[in-house]
XYZ file of C-alpha atoms in Angstrom:
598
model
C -3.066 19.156 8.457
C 0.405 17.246 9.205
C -1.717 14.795 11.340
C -3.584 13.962 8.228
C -0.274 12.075 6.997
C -0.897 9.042 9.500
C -4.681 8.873 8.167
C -6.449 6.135 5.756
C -6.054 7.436 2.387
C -5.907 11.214 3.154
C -4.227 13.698 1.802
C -4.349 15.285 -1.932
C -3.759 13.788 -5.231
C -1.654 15.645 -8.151
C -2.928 13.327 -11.365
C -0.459 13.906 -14.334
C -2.754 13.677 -16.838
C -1.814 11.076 -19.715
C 1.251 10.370 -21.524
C 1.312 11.918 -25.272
C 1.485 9.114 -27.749
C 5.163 9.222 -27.856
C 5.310 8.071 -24.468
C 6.101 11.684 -23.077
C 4.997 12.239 -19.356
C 2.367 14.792 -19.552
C 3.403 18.133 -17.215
C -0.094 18.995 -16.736
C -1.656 17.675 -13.494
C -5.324 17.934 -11.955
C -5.436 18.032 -7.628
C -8.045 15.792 -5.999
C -9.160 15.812 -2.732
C -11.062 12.959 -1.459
C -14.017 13.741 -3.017
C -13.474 16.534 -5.647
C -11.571 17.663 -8.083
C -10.006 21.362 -6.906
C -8.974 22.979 -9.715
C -11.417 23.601 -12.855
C -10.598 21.049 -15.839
C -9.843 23.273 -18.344
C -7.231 24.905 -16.163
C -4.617 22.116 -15.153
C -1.646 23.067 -12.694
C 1.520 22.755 -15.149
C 4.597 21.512 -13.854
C 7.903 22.278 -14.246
C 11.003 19.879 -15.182
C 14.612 19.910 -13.654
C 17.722 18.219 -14.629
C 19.211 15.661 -11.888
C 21.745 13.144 -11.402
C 19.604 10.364 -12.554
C 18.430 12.918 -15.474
C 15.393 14.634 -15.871
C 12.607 15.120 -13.257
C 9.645 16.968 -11.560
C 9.457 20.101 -10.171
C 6.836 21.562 -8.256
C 7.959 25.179 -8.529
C 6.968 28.191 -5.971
C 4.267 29.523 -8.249
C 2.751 25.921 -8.309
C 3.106 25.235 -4.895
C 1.638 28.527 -3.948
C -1.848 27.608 -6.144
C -1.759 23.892 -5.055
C -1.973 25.409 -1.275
C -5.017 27.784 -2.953
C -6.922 24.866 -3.938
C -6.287 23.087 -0.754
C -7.378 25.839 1.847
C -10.611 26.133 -1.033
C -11.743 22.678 -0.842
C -11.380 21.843 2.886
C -11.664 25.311 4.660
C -12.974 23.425 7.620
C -8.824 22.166 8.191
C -7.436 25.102 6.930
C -6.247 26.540 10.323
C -5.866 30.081 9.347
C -2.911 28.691 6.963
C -1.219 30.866 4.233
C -1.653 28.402 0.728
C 2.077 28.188 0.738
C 1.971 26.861 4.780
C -1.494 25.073 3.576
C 0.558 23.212 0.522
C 3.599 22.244 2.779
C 1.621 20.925 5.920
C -0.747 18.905 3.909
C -0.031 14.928 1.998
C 0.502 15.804 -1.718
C 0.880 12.581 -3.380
C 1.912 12.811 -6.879
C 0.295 9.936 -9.491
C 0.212 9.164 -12.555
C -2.805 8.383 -15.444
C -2.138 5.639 -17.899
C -5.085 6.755 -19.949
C -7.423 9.271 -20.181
C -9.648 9.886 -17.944
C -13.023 8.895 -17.377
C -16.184 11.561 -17.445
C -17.269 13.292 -14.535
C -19.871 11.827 -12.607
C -23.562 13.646 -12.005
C -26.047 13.504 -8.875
C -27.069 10.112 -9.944
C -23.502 8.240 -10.889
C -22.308 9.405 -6.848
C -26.088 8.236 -5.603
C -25.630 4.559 -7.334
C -22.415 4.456 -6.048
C -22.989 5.377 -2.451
C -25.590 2.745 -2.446
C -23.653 -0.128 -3.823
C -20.923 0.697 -1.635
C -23.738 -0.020 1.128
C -24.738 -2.718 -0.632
C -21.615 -4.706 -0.814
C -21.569 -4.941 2.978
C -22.453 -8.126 4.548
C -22.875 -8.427 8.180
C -22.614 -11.714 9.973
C -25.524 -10.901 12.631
C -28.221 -10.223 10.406
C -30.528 -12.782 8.596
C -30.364 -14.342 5.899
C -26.586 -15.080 6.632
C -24.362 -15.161 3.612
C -21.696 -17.983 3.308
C -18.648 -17.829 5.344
C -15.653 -16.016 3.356
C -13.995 -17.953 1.551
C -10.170 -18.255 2.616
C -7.329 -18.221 0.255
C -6.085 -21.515 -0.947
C -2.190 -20.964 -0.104
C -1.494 -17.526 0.981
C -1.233 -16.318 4.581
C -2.510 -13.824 6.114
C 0.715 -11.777 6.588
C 0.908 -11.374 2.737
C -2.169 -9.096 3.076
C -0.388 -6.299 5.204
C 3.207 -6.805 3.103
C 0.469 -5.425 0.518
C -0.203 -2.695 2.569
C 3.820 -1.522 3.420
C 4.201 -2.095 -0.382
C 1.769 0.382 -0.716
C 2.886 3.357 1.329
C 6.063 2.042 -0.003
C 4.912 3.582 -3.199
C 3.058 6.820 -2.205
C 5.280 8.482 0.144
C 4.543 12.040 1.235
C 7.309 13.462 2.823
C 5.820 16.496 5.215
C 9.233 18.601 5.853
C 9.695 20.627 3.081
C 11.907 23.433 4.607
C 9.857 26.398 4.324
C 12.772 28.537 3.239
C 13.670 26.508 0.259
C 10.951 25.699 -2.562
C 8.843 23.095 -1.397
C 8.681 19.739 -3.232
C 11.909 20.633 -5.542
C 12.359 16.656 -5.906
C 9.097 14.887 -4.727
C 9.598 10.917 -3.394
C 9.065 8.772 -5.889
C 7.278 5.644 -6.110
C 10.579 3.387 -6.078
C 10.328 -0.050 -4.440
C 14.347 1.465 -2.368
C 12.847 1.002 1.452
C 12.930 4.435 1.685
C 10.185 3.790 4.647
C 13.348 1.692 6.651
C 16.250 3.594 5.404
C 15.356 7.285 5.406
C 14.403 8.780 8.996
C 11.741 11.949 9.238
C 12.889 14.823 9.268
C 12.996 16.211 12.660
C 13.568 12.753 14.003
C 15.170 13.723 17.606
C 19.189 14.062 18.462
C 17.958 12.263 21.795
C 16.134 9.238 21.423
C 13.802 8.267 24.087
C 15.028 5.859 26.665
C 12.787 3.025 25.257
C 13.917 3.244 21.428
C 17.113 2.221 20.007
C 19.105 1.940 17.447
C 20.583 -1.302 15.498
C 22.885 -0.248 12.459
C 20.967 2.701 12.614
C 17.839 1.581 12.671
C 15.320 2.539 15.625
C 12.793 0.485 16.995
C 11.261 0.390 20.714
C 11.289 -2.081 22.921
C 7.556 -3.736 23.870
C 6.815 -3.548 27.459
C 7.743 -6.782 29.280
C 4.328 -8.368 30.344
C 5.432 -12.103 29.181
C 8.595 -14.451 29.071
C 10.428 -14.915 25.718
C 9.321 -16.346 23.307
C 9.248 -16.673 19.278
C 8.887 -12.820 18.959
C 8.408 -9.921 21.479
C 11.464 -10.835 22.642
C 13.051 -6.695 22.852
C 12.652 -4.499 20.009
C 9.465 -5.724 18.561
C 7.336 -1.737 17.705
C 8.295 0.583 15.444
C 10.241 3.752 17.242
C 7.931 5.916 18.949
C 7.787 9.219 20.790
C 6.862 8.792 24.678
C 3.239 9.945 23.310
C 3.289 7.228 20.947
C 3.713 9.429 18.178
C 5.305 6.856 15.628
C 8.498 8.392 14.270
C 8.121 6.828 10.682
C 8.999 8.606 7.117
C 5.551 7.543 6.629
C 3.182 7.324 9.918
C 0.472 5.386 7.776
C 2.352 2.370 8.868
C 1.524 2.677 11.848
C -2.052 2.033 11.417
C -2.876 -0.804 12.543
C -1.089 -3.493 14.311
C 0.113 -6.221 11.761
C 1.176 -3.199 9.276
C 3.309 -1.482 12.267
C 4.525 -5.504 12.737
C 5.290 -5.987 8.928
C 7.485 -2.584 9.555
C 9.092 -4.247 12.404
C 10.078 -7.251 10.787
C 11.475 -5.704 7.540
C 13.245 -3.348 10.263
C 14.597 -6.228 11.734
C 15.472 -8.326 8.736
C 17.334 -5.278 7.439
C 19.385 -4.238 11.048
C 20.396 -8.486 11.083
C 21.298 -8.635 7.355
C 23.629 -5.539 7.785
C 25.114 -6.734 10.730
C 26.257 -10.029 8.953
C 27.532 -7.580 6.059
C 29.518 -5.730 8.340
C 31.605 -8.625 7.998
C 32.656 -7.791 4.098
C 34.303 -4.919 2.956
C 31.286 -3.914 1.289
C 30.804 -0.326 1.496
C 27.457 0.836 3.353
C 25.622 1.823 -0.194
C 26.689 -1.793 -1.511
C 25.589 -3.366 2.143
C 21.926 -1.541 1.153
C 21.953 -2.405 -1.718
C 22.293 -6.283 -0.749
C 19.819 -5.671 1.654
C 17.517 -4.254 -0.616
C 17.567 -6.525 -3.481
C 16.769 -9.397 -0.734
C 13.992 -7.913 0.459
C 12.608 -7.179 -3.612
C 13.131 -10.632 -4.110
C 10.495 -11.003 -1.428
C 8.084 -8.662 -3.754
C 8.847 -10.198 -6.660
C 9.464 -14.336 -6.259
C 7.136 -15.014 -3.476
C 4.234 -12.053 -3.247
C 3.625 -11.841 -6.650
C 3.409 -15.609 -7.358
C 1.066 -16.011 -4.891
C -1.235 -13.675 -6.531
C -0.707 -13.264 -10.073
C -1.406 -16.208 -12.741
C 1.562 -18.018 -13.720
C 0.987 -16.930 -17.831
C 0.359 -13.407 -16.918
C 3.764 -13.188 -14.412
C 6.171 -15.141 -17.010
C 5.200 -12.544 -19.790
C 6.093 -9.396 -17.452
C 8.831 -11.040 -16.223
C 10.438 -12.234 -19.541
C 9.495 -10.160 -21.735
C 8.576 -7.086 -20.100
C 6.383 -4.605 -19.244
C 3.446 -3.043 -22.127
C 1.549 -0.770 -20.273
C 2.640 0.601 -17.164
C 5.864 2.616 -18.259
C 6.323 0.278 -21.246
C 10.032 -1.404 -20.928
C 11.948 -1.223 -24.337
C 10.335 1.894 -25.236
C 13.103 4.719 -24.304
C 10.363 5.766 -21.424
C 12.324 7.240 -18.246
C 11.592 5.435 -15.143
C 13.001 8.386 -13.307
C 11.432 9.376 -11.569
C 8.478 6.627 -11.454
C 5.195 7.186 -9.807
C 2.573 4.467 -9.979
C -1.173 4.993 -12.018
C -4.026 6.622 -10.561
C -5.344 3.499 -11.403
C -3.203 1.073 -9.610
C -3.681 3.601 -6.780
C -6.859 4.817 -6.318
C -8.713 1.260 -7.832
C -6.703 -1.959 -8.354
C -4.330 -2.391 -5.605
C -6.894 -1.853 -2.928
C -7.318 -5.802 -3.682
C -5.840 -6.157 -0.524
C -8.720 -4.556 1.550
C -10.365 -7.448 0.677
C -7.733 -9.978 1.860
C -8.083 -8.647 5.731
C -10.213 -11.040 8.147
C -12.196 -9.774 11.363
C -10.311 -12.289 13.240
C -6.759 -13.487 13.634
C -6.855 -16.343 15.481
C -4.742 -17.513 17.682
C -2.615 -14.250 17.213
C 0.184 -14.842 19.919
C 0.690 -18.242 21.854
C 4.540 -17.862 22.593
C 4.156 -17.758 25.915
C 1.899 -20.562 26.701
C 1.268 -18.601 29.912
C 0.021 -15.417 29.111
C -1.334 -16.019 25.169
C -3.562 -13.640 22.814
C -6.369 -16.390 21.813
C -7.263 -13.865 18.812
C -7.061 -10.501 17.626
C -9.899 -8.520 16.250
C -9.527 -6.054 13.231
C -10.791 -3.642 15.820
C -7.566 -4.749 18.514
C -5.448 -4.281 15.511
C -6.704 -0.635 14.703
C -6.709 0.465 18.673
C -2.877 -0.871 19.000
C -1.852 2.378 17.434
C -1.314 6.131 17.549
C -4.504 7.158 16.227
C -6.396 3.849 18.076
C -5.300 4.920 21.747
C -4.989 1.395 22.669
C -1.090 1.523 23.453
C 0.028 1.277 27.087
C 1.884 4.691 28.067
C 2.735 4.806 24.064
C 4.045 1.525 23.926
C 2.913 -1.823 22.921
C 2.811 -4.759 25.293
C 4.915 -7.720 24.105
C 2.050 -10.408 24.078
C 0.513 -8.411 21.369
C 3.487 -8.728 19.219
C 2.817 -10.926 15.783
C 3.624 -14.574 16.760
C 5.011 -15.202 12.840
C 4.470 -19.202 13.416
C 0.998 -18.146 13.189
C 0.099 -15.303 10.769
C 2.845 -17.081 8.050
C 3.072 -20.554 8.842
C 6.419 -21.130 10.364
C 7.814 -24.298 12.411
C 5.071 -26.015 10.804
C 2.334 -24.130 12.291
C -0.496 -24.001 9.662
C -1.135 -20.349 8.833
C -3.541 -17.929 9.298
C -5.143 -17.848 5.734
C -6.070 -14.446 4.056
C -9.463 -14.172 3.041
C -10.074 -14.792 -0.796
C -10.467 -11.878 -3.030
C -13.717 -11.081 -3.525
C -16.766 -8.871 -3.094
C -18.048 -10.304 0.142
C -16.866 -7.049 2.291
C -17.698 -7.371 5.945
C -19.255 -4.933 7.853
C -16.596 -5.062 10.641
C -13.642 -4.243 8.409
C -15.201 -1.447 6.336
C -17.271 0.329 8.386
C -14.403 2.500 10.424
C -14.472 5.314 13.154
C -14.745 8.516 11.277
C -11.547 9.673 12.565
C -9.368 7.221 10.891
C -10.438 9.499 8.055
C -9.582 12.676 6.492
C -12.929 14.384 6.385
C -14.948 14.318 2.883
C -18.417 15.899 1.830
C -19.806 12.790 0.207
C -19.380 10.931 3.329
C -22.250 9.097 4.975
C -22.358 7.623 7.860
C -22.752 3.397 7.991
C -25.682 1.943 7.614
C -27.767 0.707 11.179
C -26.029 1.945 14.564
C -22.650 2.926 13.675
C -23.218 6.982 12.997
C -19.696 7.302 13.783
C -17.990 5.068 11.368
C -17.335 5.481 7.790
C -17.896 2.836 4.437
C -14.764 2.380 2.843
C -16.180 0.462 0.431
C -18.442 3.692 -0.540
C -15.774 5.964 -0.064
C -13.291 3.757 -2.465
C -16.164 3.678 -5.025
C -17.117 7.395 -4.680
C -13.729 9.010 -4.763
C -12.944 7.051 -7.890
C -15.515 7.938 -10.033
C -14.528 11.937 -8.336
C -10.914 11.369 -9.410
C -12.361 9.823 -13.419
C -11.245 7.073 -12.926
C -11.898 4.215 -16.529
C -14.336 1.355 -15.965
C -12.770 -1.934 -15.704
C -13.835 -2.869 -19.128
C -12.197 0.638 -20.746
C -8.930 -0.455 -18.702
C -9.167 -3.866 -19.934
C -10.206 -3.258 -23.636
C -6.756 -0.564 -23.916
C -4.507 -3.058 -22.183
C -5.706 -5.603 -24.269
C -4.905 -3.391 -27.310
C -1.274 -3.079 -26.217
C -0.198 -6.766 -25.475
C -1.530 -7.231 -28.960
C 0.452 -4.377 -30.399
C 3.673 -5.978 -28.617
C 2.514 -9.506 -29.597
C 1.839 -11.208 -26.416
C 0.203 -14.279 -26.295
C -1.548 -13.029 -22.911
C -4.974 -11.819 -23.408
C -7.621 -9.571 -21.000
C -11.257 -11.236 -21.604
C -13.328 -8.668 -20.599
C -16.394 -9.728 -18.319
C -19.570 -10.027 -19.479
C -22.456 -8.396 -17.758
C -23.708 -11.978 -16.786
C -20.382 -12.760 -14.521
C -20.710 -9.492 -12.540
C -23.419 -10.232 -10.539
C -22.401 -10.019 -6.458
C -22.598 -13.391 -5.519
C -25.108 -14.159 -2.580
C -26.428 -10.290 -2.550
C -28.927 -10.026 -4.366
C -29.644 -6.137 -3.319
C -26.044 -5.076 -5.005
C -26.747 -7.445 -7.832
C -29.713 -5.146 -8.645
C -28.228 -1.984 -7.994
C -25.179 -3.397 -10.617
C -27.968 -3.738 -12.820
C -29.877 -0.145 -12.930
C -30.510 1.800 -15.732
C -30.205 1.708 -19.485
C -28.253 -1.221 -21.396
C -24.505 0.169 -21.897
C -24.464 2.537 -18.996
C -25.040 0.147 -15.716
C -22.711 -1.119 -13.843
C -22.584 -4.261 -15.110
C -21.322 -2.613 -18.482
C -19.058 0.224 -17.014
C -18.450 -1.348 -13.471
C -16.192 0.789 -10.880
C -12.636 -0.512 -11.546
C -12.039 -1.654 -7.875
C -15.587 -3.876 -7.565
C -14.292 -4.911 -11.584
C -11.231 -5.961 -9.716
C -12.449 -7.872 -6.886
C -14.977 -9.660 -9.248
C -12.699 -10.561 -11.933
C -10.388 -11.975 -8.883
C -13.437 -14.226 -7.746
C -14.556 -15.207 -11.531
C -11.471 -16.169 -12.926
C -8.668 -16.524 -9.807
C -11.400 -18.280 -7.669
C -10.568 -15.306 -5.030
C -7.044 -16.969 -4.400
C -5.462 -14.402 -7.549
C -5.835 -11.748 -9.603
C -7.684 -12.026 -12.627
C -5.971 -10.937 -15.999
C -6.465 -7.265 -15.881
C -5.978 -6.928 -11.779
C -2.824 -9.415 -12.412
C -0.892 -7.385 -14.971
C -1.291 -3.950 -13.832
C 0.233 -4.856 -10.228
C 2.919 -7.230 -11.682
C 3.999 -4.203 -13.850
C 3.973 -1.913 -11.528
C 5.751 -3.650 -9.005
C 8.054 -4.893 -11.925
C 8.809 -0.974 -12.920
C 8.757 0.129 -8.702
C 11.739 -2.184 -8.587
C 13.509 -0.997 -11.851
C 12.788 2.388 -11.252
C 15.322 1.734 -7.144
C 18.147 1.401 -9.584
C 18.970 -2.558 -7.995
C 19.406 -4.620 -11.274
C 17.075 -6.385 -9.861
C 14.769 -5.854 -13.149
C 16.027 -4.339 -16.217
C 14.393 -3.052 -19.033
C 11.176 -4.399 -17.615
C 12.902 -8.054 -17.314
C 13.322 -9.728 -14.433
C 17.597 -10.628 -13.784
C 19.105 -13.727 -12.143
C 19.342 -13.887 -8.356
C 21.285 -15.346 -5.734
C 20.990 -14.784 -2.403
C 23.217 -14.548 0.088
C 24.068 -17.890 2.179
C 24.554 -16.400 5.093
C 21.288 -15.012 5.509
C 20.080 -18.766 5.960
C 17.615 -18.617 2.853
C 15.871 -21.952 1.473
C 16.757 -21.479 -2.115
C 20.078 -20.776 -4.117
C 17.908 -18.392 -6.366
C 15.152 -16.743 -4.464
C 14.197 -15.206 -1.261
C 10.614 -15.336 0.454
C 9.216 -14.334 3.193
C 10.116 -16.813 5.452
C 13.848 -16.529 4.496
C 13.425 -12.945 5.983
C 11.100 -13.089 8.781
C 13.107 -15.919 10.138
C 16.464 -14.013 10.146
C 15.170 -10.596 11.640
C 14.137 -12.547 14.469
C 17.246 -15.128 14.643
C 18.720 -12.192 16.621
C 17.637 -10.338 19.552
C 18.749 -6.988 18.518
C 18.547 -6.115 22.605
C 21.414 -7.911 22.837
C 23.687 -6.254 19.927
C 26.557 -4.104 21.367
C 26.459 -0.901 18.860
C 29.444 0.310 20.857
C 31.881 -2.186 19.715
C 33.471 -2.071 16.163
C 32.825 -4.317 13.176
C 35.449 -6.350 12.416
């Protein structure tokens, strides 16, 4: 079950149900699996809660653990191994979430069956008659802003799979803080004797690309995240390893941070403070460049400024410790950026202008992984290493653009191989040839009406509610039925349309298709729309308050000024250019760890 951990979206959900109306987390939780709910409704596992440094927090006690493993060994017998529920509950991704309102009903036969098919539906496939238009590309965001998404993301939803068996498991479970845990905390069982192709820079591993090429912009030494001689990627969370420009995007945050502490090394800044620099760089990444790019101006001044109103509301004596983001960020609204991903990156690596990568497909970036096989003797080969000119626009290279958000899903990036997968009843194979591939797009829709999720429009109409309540200009239209028509596909148009008047899907739609089509209706696929846009700016907002930086406080956004000597652009801010640029102004091959800081 441990191998599940590297998987797309695997493992097992523990829901706290919602807050009480005085803001009180909820110690009741409901486990999902990726297509039911394990434990009976009118039965919810109950937490327990434990007094820590930084105040009160979870507890999954031995009793809870013990049923959690119960419900897991019940609901996929086919993984269980022979497991005991406690070895069952320790061995298998528990990811704990939060609900910021009640749940939604349970679907019947006919909800999952209209679901399944407009998850078909919504594929397009460039091969096929009549073609649909080209997707359309975002208007100024590159394409490596789609998989700093991603990293955000497991960022967020940590499982941490070495819970010493002797002691009770999960007694403080990760939380969702924006701290680069992923960088800064090694597995647990990570080896006394490192391989003799990984190495580590301020104690940060990373392995060194085999040398097929000259130098060049990047692949220049320790450009792959720090792997076993298998492969095996030796990651607090393997997910980012899945594909090649997420295991990149870990590289280059690895690198930015192993540069940045060397320069710090310098001060007489203690190692916590050096982190701490570090970190609140790299969150002014999240929160001055990323978020701009994809949240409207009104709706990002109002979080910023005045705080946040829905997600862990700021100002109203709500503990952000410890934080864990919605089910419905989660499970719904931030998979945005599936939509973002193109089927070609092209030209992917022209460093070298001997010995270039022309393109890489989304099926090259899956197979340069663990799970893909594609790695040479475990290691990656140094033309395939992201060529940053490229994929962000640097030395005036014009950028790969991301594609615009939208509903226009291609079959090549959501139909998968199976295996990528943790395996789920309600699966069904792709439409046409591939038997052995799996719809995301149905899955995603599926699983969330499984897990009750809220319609868009339930989401929108409470969110709504609460800006007014804390008098924010900012409003959430809600769509009409009219604007959720799939452009250009006329077969998921219809299937939006089924049934009786207040119960299709054009009047309850699935909150990730709501989503992608409020993205496309009102941020012309190049932003968020007003519901999409709030619910990731406050998260984000609270992921960041919730590390403990100062970077946000109380749900408002603090001054910043970053650090000269990290050769930024701005006196106030620090993008993604700023950092990619200085984890790769170094060749960390060269650094002598032996010699002493001065």
């Amino acid at each position: 079950m441990t191998a599940l951990a590297s998987r797309h979206g695997a493992g097992y959900r523990l829901v706290l149900r919602e807050r009480s109306n005085d803001g009180r987390r909820s110690l009741e939780a409901d486990v999902f699996g990726p297509d039911k709910m394990a434990n009976d409704p009118d039965t919810p596992l109950l937490l327990d809660i434990v007094e820590t440094a930084r105040g009160r927090s979870l507890q999954i006690g031995d009793a809870v653990a013990e049923r959690i493993g119960r419900l897991i060994l019940r609901i996929s017998p086919h993984a269980s191994g022979g497991l005991s529920p406690r070895e069952a509950f320790i061995a298998s991704p528990v990811r704990i979430y939060e609900r910021t309102m009640a749940a939604g009903p349970p679907p019947d036969h006919d909800m999952l069956d209209r679901l399944g098919r407009l998850g078909d539906a919504l594929l397009v496939d460039y091969g096929f008659a009549p073609l649909p238009p080209l997707p359309q590309l975002m208007a100024q965001t590159p394409a490596a802003y789609t998989y700093l998404g991603q990293f955000l993301a497991h960022e967020m939803t940590v499982w941490n799979p070495t819970a010493n068996p002797a002691l009770p498991p999960f007694a403080g479970p990760i939380d969702s803080a924006i701290d680069l845990k992923t960088i800064f905390q090694l597995p647990q069982g990570f080896p006394g004797t490192l391989p003799v192709h990984v190495k580590e820079v301020e104690g940060l591993p990373l392995t060194k690309t085999i040398l097929d090429s000259g130098s060049g912009f990047s692949g220049s030494g320790l450009d792959d995240v720090p792997r076993l001689a298998t492969g095996w990627p030796l990651l607090l969370d393997p997910r980012n390893d899945q594909n090649l420009a997420l295991s990149q995007t870990h590289v280059a945050v690895t690198r930015f941070a192993q540069a940045a502490m060397r320069i710090l090394n310098d001060t007489d800044l203690s190692a916590d403070d050096i982190r701490r620099v570090v970190l609140r760089h790299f969150q002014s990444v999240v929160l001055q460049d990323y978020l701009v790019r994809l949240v409207d101006p009104a709706t990002y001044h109002d979080v910023m400024t005045r705080g946040r109103v829905w997600v862990a509301p700021s100002g109203g004596g709500i503990a952000l410790h410890p934080f864990y983001v919605s089910h419905e960020f989660s499970a719904a609204i931030f998979r945005f950026g599936h939509a973002m991903r193109r089927d070609e990156y092209a030209p992917w690596n022209t460093a070298n202008p001997d010995n270039t990568v022309d393109s890489a497909l989304a099926s090259d970036l899956l197979g340069l992984s663990f799970e893909g096989m594609g790695l040479t003797n475990g290691r990656l080969l140094q033309t395939w290493t992201t060529d940053w000119r490229h994929m962000l626009g640097l030395d005036a290279m014009p950028p790969i653009k991301a594609t615009g958000i939208g509903t226009d899903l291609r079959q090549s990036l959501f139909c998968l191989p199976k295996d990528l997968f943790q395996h789920g009843d309600l699966d069904v194979p792709c439409p046409g040839t591939l038997t052995e591939h799996i719809n995301l797009a149905r899955r995603t829709l599926v699983s969330g009406a499984v897990q009750l999720l809220p319609s868009g429009q339930a989401l929108a109409q409470a969110v709504q509610a609460a800006l007014q309540a804390a008098g924010s200009t900012c409003e959430i239209p809600i769509l009409a039925p009219d604007a959720l028509d799939i452009p250009h596909n006329p077969d998921a148009t219809a299937i939006m349309r089924e049934g009786a008047i207040g119960s299709r899907f054009v009047d309850q739609t699935p909150l990730w298709v709501y989503t992608l089509l409020e993205a496309a209706v009102i941020g012309n696929g190049n932003r968020l729309g007003p519901l999409g846009g709030r619910i990731v700016a406050e998260t984000l907002n609270a992921a960041i308050e919730a590390s403990g930086s100062d970077m946000i406080v109380d749900g408002v956004r603090q001054h910043f000024a970053p650090d000269p000597r990290f050769g930024g652009t701005s006196n106030d801010r620090f993008d993604y250019s700023d950092l990619v640029r200085l984890a790769f102004s170094v060749n960390p091959e060269q650094i002598d760890d032996t010699q002493t800081p001065t």
